[in-house]
Structures are given as structure tokens and as C-alpha cells.
Short mmCIF file of C-alpha atoms in Angstrom, two decimals:
data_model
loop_
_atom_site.label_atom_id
_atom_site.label_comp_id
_atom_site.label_asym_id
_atom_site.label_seq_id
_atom_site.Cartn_x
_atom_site.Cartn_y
_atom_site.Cartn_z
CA UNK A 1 -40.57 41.49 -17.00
CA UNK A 2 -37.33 43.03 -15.52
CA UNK A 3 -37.99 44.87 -12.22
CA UNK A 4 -35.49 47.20 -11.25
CA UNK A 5 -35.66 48.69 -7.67
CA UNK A 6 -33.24 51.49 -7.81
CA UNK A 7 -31.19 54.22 -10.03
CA UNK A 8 -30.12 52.92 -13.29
CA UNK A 9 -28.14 54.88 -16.17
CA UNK A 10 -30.77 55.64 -19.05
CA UNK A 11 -28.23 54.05 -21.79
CA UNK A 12 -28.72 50.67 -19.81
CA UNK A 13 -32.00 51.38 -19.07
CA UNK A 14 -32.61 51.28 -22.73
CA UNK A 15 -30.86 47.86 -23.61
CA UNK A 16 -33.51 46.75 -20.93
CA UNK A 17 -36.51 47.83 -22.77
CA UNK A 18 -35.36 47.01 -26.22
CA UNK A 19 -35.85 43.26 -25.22
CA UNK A 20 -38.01 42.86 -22.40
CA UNK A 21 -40.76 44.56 -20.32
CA UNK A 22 -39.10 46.70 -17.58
CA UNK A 23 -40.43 48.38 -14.33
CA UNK A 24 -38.70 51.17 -13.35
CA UNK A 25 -38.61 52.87 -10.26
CA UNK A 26 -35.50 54.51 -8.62
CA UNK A 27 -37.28 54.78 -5.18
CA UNK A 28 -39.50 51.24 -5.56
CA UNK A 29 -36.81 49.98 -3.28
CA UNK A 30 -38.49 52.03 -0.12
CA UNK A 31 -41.39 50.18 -1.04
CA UNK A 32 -40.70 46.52 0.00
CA UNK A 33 -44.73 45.48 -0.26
CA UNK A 34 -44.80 46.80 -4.32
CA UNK A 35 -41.45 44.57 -4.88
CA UNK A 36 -42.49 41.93 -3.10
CA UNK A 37 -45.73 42.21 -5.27
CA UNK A 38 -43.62 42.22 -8.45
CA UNK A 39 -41.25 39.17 -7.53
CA UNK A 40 -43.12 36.60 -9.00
CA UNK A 41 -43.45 37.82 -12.33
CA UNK A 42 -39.61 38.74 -12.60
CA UNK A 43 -37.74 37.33 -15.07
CA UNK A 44 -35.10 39.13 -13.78
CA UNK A 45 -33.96 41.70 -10.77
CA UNK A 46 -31.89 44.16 -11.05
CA UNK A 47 -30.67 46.39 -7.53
CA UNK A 48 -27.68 48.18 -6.02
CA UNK A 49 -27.01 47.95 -2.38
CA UNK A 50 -30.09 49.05 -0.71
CA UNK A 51 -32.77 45.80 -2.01
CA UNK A 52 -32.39 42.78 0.45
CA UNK A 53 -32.34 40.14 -1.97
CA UNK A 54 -33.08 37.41 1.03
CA UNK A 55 -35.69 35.98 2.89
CA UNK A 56 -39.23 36.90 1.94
CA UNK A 57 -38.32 38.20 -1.79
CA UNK A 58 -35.90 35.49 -2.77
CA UNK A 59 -38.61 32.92 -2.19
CA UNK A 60 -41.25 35.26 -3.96
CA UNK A 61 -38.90 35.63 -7.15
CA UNK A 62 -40.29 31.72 -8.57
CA UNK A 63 -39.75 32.71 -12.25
CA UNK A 64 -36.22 34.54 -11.88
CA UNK A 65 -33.36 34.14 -13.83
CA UNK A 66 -30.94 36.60 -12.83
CA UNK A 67 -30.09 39.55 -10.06
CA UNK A 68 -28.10 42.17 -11.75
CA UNK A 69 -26.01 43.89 -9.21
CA UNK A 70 -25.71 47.78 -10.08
CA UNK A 71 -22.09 47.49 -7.76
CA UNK A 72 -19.76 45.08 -6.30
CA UNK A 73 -20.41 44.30 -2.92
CA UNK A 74 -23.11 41.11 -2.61
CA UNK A 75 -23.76 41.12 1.06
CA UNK A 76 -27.03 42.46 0.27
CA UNK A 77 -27.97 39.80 -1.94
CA UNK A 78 -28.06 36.08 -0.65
CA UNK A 79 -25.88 34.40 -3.31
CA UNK A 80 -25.93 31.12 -1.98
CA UNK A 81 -29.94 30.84 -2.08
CA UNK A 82 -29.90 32.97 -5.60
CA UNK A 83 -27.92 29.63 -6.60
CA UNK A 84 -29.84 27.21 -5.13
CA UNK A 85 -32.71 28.00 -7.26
CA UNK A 86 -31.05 28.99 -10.81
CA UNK A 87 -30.76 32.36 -10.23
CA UNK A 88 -27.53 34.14 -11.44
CA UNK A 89 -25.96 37.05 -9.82
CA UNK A 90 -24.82 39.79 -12.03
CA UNK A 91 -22.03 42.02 -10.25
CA UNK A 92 -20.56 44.68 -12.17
CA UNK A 93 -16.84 43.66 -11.62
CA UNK A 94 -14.21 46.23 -12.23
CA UNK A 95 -17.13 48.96 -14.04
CA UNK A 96 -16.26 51.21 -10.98
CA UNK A 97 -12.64 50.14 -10.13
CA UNK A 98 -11.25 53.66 -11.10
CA UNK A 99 -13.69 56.35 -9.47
CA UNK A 100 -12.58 54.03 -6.39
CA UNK A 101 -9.71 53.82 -6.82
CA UNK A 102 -9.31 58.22 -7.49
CA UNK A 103 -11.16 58.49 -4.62
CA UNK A 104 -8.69 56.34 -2.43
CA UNK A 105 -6.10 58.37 -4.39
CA UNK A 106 -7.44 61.90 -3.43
CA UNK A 107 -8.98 61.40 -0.09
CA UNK A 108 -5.15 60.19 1.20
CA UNK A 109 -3.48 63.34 -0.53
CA UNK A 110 -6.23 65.25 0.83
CA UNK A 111 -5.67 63.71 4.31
CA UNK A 112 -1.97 63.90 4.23
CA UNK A 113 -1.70 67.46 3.19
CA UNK A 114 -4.75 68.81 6.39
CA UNK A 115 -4.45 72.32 4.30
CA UNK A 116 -7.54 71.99 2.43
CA UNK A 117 -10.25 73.09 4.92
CA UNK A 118 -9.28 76.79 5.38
CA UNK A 119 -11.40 78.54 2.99
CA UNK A 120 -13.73 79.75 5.51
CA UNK A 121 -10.77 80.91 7.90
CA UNK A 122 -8.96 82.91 4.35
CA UNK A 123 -12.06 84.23 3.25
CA UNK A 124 -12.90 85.67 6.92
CA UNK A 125 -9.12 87.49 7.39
CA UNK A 126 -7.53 85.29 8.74
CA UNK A 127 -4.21 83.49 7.90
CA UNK A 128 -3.53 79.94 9.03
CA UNK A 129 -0.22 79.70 7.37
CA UNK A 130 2.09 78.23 10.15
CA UNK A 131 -0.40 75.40 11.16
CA UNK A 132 -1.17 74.51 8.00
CA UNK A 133 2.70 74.41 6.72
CA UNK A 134 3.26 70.95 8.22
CA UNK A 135 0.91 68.93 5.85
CA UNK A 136 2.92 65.75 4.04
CA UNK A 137 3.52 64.96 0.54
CA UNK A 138 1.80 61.47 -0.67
CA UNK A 139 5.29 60.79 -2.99
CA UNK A 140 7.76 58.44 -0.89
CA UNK A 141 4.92 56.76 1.43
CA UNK A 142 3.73 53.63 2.13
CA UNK A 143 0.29 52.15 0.78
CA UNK A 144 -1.31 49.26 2.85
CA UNK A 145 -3.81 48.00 0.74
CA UNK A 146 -6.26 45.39 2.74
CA UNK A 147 -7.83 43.19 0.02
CA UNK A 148 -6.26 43.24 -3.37
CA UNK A 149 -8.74 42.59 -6.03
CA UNK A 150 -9.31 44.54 -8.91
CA UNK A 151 -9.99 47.56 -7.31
CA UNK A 152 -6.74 47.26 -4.78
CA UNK A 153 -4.89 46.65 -7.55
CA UNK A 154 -5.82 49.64 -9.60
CA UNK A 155 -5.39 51.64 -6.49
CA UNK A 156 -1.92 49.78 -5.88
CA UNK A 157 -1.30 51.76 -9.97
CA UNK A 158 -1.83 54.99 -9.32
CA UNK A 159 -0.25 55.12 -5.84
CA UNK A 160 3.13 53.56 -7.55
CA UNK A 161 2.65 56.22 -10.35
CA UNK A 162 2.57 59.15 -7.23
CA UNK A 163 5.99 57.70 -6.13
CA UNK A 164 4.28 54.64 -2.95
CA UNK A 165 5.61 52.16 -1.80
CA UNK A 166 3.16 48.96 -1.75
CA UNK A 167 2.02 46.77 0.73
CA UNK A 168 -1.18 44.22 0.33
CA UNK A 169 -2.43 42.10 2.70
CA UNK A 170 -4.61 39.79 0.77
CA UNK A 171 -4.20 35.78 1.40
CA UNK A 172 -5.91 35.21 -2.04
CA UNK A 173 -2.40 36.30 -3.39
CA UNK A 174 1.41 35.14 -3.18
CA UNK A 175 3.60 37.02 -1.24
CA UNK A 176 0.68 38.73 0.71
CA UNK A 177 2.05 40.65 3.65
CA UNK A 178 1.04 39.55 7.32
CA UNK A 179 -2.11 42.32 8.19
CA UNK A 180 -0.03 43.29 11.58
CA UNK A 181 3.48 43.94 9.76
CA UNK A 182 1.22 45.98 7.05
CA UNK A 183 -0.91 48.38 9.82
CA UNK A 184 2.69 48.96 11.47
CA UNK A 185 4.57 50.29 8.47
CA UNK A 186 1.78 51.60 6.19
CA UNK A 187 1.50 55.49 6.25
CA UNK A 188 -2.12 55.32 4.47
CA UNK A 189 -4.23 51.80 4.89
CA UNK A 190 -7.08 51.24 2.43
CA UNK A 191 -9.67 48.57 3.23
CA UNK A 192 -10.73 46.72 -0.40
CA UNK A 193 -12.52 43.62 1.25
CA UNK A 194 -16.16 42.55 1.39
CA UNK A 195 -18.30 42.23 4.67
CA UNK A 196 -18.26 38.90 5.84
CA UNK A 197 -17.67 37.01 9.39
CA UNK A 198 -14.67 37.02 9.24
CA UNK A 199 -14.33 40.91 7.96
CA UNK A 200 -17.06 42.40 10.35
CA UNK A 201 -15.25 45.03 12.86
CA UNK A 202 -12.10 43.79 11.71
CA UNK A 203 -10.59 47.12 12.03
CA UNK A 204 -11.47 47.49 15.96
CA UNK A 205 -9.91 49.20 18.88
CA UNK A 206 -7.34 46.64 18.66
CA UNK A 207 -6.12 46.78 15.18
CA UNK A 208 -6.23 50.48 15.15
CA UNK A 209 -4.17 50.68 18.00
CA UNK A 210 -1.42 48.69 15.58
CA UNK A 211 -1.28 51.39 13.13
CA UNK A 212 1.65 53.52 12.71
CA UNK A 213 0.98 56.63 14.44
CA UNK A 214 -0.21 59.51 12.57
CA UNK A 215 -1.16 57.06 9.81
CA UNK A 216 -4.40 57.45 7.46
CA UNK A 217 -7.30 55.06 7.31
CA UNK A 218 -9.84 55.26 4.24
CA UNK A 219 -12.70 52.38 3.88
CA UNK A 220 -14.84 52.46 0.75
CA UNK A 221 -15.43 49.01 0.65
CA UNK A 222 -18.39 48.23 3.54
CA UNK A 223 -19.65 49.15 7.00
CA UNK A 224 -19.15 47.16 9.93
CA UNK A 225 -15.29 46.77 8.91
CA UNK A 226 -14.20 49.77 10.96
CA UNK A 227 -15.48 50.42 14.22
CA UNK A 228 -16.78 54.01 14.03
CA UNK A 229 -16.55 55.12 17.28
CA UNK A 230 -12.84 53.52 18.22
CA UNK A 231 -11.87 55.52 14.92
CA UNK A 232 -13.01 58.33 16.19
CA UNK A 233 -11.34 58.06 19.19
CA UNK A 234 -8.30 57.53 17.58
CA UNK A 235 -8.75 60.26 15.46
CA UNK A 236 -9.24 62.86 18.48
CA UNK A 237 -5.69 61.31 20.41
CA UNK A 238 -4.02 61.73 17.56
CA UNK A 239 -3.27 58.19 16.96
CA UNK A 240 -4.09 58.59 13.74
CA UNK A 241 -3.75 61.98 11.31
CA UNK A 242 -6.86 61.12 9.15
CA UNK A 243 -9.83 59.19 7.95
CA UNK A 244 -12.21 58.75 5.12
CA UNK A 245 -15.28 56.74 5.30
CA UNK A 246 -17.30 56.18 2.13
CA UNK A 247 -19.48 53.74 4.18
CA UNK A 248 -21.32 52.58 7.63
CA UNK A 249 -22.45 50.42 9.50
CA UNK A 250 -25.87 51.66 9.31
CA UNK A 251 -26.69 53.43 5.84
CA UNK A 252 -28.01 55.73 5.43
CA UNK A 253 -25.48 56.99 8.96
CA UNK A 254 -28.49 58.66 11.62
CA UNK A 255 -26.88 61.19 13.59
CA UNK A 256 -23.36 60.20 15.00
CA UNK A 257 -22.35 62.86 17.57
CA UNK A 258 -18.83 60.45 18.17
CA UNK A 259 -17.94 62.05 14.94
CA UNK A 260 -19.17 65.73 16.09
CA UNK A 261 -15.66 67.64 15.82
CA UNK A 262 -13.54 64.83 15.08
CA UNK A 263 -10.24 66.63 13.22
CA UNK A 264 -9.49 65.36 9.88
CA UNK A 265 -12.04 63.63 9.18
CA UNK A 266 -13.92 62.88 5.82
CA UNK A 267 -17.07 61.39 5.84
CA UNK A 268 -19.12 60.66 2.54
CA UNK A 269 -22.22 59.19 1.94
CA UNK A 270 -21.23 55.47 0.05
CA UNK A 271 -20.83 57.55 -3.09
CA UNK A 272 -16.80 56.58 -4.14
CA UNK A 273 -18.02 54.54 -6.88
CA UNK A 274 -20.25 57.09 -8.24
CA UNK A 275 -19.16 59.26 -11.68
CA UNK A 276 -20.77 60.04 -13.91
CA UNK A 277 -18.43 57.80 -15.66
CA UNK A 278 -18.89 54.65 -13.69
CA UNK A 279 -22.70 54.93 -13.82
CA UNK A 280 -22.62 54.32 -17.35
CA UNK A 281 -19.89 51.18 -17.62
CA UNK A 282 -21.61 49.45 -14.25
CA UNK A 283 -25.61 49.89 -16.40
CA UNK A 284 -23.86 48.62 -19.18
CA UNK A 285 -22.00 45.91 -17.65
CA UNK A 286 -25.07 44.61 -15.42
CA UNK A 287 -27.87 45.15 -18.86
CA UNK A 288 -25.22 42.95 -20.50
CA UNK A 289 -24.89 40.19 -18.36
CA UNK A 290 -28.68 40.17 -17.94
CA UNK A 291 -29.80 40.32 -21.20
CA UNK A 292 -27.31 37.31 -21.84
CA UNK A 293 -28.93 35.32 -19.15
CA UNK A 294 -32.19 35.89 -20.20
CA UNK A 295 -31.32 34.49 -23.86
CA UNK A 296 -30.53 31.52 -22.78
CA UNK A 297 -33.38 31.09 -21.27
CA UNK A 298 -35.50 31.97 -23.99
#
């Protein structure tokens, strides 16, 4: 049997059932005692970022062969323990690289520009022309790009195709750029790295206060990277002329009055690698890698 514990595309869904059992259940992963009542007769597991694949329902999962990961990010799955008892981790690499990388795209042009929230004002008389006549163009700036992986990189392509000048701080890769030099010359940073000890609140009152003034922030990559409130704070000295956050520290966010009136601001609910697009490739991309583990293993 293949459990899966949250929202799956239908077309990989289907791949699923052609071969194996499958128990289906979009919300099954606000019910931790059903799971953990299904682990031991998974063959495999297949989540996005919400399941804790840890603890008490790693060790229940005896006959599993694989975790399909309906995403990229694995800090919610304990890879290391996965490994130590056969079980392979299945994360859809690159499936969503572009609706992350348009969102980057489009929340920075959005950001730059501050002319887009004036419907309301328009529509009620009014006619905000002079303060809104001071928004920048996105040709001619400067893209930090913290983490350069496959989604950095296809970021890194459309900013160059918009006229940016790149800058990636990744010490994976040659010629990375020092983070510090990066944050003081980048007129838009993007954060592209996972959530790990040496990640978590990396982007603090300190390294904030390095950014270029009047610079952009946008992290779609985890909570607990940026501190929340020191953005905010930021954000309402003008430090900095705009932020998008795709995801929190706590998901899903309770209320968060530091953000109450912050200007410039977007906040989204973890949902930049979400098309209807990128649903499709990551069910495909995680049914396939399943369904090949699961051969092998007879």
C-alpha cells in the first residue's frame, strides 16, 4: 500500500493506483493517530511539507521503501534515519523551479514599482499619481541570489533576460560572491537555501542591517531564515523598500500584528511553487521515482 497524507495531482494519483494499493487523503495529514496507524503497512509514503517524517512514524514505517516528497525542501522529513533503514527519499527536484522562480521574478517588479496597490484609492476618486510616480524599473539592477541551485539559477535566467545584473552567494559554486559584499550591492536579495543550523535566522537584525538601503528582500525557500519581526522593522524605517515572504517560521503564520501596517509588504501563504503547472510535473516526478523504487523491490 502507498499512503499519501496530503494533496496530490489526479494524473499522479493515477500512476499510483495502476500499480499498487493507495490511500488517499488530502487532509489525513491533520490526523497523525490514522497515519501513524497506516505506517506499518506502507510500502511507500508519499507527503509535502506538512507530515513529520521523524520520530514516532519513521520507526512505525517497518515495511517502507520510499518517501516521495511532493516539493523540495526535506527538513520535514528525517533523511538521515529514512537512510538508515532503506528508505529512499523522493524530492521532486527542479518540477517547480519555474513557478519559483516567476514568482521571485514578479514579486521584485511588483516591489520595485510600489504602484500596484491603488485600486481601492482610483476606484474611490482619488488620484495618487505623484506618490506613486517614483516606483523603479527592475531592468539595470542588481540580483543577489542566496543559494544557487536549480531554482537560483533559473531565477538568475530570467532576471538576466529583464536586463540584472547577477550576484550568488552560494559556496557550493566557483566564484561565489562573499554573502556581506552581495547584501551591500544587491538591489533585490532572494533567499534559495534550505533550513538548516547553519541557515536558521540567518537573515537577522544584523544581516539586514547590511543591505543596501531601500533594497528588496523575497524568501520562498523556508521559515526561520528571516527574522520576521527585524524585517518588519526594517521595513517600517525604511531600511528596506520591500519584502515578500512565501514562508514562516510557524506555518500555517497565527496572527502577526509586527506585520499589521507594515508598507510594502507581500505576504503569501508558502504557495510560490504552486501552478497549476507545477502540480502536475512535481505528481509526476515524485509517482515516478516511487513507482521505480518499488520495482525493485518487487
Amino acid at each position: 500500500m502507498i499512503v499519501v497524507t496530503e494533496f496530490m495531482d489526479e494524473g499522479g494519483l493515477a500512476r499510483l493506483r495502476e500499480a499498487h494499493e493507495v490511500t488517499y487523503d488530502p487532509k489525513l495529514v491533520d490526523d497523525p493517530a490514522r497515519v501513524l496507524a497506516l505506517a506499518p503497512q506502507a510500502k511507500a509514503l508519499v507527503v509535502r511539507n506538512r507530515t513529520q517524517v521523524r520520530g514516532e512514524l519513521l520507526g512505525a514505517l517497518g515495511n517502507c521503501k520510499a518517501v516521495g516528497r511532493l516539493g523540495v525542501g526535506l527538513d520535514n522529513i528525517d533523511v538521515e534515519g529514512c537512510g538508515a533503514r532503506g528508505i529512499e527519499v523522493i524530492p521532486a527536484t527542479g518540477a517547480n523551479a519555474r513557478s519559483v522562480a516567476e514568482y521571485v521574478i514578479a514579486a521584485a517588479m511588483l516591489l520595485l514599482r510600489g504602484a500596484y496597490s491603488s485600486t481601492a484609492a482610483v476606484a474611490s476618486g482619488q488620484w495618487p499619481r505623484d506618490p506613486l510616480s517614483n516606483g523603479r524599473e527592475i531592468s539595470g539592477k542588481v540580483l543577489g541570489l542566496v543559494g544557487y541551485g536549480a531554482i537560483g539559477r533559473l531565477t538568475g535566467e530570467l532576471a538576466d533576460a529583464l536586463g540584472m545584473t547577477l550576484l550568488a552567494h552560494d559556496p557550493a559554486i566557483a566564484g561565489s560572491v562573499p554573502l556581506d559584499n552581495l547584501l551591500a550591492n544587491s538591489d533585490v536579495v532572494s533567499v534559495h537555501v534550505p533550513l538548516t543550523e547553519s541557515t536558521r535566522n540567518l537573515f537577522d537584525a544584523s544581516r539586514i542591517g547590511r543591505m543596501k538601503r531601500g533594497a528588496v528582500l523575497i524568501n520562498t525557500s523556508r521559515g526561520g531564515i528571516v527574522d520576521e519581526v527585524a524585517l518588519a522593522t526594517a521595513l517600517r524605517s525604511g531600511a528596506l523598500g520591500g519584502a515578500a515572504l512565501d514562508v514562516f517560521a510557524q506555518e500555517p503564520l497565527r496572527a502577526a500584528p509586527h506585520f499589521d501596517g507594515v508598507p510594502n509588504l507581500l505576504l503569501t501563504p508558502h504557495v510560490a511553487g504552486l501552478t497549476s503547472e507545477s502540480i502536475v510535473r512535481v505528481g509526476d516526478v515524485v509517482a515516478t521515482g516511487v513507482l521505480r523504487v518499488l520495482a525493485r523491490h518487487g
